[in-house]
Tab-separated table of C-alpha atoms in Angstrom:
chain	number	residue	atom	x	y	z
A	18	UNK	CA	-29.540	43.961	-61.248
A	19	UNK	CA	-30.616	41.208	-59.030
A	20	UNK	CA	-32.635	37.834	-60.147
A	21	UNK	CA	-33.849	35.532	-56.952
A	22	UNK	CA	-34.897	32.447	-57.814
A	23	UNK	CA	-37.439	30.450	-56.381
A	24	UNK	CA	-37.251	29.281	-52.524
A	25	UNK	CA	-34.281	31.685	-51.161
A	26	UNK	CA	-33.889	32.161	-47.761
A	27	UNK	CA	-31.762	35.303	-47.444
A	28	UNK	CA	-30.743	35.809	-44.004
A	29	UNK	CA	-29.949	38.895	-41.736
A	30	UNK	CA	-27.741	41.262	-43.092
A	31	UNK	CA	-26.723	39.659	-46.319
A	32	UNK	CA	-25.538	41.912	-48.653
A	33	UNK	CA	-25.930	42.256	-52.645
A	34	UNK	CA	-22.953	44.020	-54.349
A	35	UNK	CA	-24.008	45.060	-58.238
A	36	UNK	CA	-21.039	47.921	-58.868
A	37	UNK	CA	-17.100	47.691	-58.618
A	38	UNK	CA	-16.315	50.503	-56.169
A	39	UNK	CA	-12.713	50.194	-56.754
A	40	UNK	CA	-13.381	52.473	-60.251
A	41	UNK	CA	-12.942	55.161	-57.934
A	42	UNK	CA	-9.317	54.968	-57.657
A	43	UNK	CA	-9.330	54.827	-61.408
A	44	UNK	CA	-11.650	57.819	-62.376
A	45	UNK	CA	-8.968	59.940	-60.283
A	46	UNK	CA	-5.707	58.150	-61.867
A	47	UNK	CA	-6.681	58.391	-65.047
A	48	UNK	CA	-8.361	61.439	-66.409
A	49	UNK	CA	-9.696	59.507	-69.545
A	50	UNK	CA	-10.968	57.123	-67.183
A	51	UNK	CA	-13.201	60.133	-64.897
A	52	UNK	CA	-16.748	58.673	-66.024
A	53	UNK	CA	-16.799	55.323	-65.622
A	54	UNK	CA	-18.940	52.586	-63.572
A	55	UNK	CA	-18.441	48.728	-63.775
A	56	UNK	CA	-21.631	47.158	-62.818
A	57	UNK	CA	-22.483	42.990	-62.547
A	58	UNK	CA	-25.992	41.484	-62.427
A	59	UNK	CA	-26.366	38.978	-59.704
A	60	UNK	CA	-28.378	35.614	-60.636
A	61	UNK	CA	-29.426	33.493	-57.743
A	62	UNK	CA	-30.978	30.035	-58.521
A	63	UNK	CA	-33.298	27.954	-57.145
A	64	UNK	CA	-33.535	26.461	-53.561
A	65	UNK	CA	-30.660	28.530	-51.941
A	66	UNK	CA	-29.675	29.604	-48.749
A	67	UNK	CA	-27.214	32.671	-47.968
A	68	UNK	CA	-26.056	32.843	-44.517
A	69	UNK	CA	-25.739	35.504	-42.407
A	70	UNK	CA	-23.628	38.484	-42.999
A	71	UNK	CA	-22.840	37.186	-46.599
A	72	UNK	CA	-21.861	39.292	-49.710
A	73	UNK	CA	-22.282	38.748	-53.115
A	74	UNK	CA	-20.168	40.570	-55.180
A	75	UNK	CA	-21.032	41.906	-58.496
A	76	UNK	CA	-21.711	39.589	-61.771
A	77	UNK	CA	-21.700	36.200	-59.130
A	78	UNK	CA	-24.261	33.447	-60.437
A	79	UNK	CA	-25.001	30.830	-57.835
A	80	UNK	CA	-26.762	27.789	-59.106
A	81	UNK	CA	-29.597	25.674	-57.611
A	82	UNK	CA	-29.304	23.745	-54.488
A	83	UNK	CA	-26.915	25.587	-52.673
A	84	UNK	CA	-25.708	26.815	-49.354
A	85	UNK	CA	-23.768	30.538	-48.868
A	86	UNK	CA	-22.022	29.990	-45.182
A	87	UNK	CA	-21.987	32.339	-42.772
A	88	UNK	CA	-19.921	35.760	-43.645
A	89	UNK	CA	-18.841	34.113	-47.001
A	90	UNK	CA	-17.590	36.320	-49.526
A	91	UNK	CA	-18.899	35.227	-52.681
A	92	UNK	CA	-16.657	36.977	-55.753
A	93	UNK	CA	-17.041	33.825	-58.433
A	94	UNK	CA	-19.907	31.626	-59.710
A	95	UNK	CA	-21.017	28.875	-57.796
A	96	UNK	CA	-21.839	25.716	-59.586
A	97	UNK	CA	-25.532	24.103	-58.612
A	98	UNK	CA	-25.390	21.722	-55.544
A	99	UNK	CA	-22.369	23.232	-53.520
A	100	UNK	CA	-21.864	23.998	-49.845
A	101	UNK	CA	-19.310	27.728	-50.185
A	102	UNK	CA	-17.446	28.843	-47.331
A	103	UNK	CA	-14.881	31.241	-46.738
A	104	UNK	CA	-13.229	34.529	-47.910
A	105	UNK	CA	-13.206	34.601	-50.544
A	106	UNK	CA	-16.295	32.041	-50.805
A	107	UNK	CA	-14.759	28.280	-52.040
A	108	UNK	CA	-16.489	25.136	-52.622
A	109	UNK	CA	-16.113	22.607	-49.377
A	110	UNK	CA	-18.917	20.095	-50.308
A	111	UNK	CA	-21.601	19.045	-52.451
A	112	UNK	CA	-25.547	18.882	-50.885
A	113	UNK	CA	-25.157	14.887	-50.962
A	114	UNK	CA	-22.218	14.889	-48.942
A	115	UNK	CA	-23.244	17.409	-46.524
A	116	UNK	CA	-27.020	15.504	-46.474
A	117	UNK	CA	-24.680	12.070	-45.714
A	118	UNK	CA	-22.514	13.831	-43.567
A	119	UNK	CA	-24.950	14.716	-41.174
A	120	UNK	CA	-27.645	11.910	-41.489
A	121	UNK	CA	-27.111	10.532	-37.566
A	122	UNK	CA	-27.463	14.418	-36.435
A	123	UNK	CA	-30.792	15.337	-38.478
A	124	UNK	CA	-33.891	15.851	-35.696
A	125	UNK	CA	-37.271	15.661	-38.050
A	126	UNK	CA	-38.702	18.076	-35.470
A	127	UNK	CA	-40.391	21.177	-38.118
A	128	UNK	CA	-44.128	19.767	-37.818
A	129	UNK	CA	-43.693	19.404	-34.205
A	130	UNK	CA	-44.976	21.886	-31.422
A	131	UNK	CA	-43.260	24.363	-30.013
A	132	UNK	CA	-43.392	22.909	-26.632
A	133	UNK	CA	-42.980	19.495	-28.257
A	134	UNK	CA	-40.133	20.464	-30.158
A	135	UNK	CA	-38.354	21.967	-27.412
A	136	UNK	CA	-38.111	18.647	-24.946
A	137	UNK	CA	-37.390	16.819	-27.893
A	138	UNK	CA	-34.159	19.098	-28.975
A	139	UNK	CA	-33.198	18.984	-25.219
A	140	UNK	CA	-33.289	15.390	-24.443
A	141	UNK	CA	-31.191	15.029	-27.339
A	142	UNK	CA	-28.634	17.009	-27.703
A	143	UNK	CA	-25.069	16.002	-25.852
């Protein structure tokens, strides 16, 4: 019910929604409705990274190159190369603008040390 692409950082307490639990209040509305399930497949792409708290909700694709923020609710596709925040889950921002955005704030510090690392970060930040 779930594809992961290839280099997906899923963080801490993400979560992956593949059913409609609303049916519920439908199977006891509706008695010719009593037996039924809606279920979506989930398809995450390539080089993505899904904040914490997140959910995907059922039959969401999100394409290549993407970032989930933080406690997004994701309930429609999300074209390759997109930032999403929000509830529900919108586009902000494409990867080149938020790479361009931020290109006086990046630290190329993830081959250093720890130690090195860490008096680097703190004689740098304001």
């Amino acid at each position: 019910m779930i594809e992961i692409g290839d280099n997906v950082r899923i963080t801490s307490g993400v979560r992956f929604v593949t059913h409609d639990g609303g049916v519920w209040v439908l199977r006891h509305k509706y008695s010719e409705l009593s037996d039924i399930d809606l279920f979506g497949k989930i398809r995450i792409g390539n080089n993505v990274h899904i904040g914490f708290n997140a959910i995907i909700m059922p039959g969401v694709t999100i394409g290549d190159n993407c970032i989930i923020g933080c406690g997004t609710i994701v309930t429609h596709d999300i074209p390759a190369n997109s930032i999403v925040v929000g509830v529900p889950g919108r586009v902000i921002e494409s990867i080149g603008e938020y790479a361009a955005k931020h290109d006086d704030d990046f630290m190329h510090t993830k081959k250093m040390a720890t130690d090195e690392k860490k008096a680097f970060v703190l004689g740098h930040l304001k």
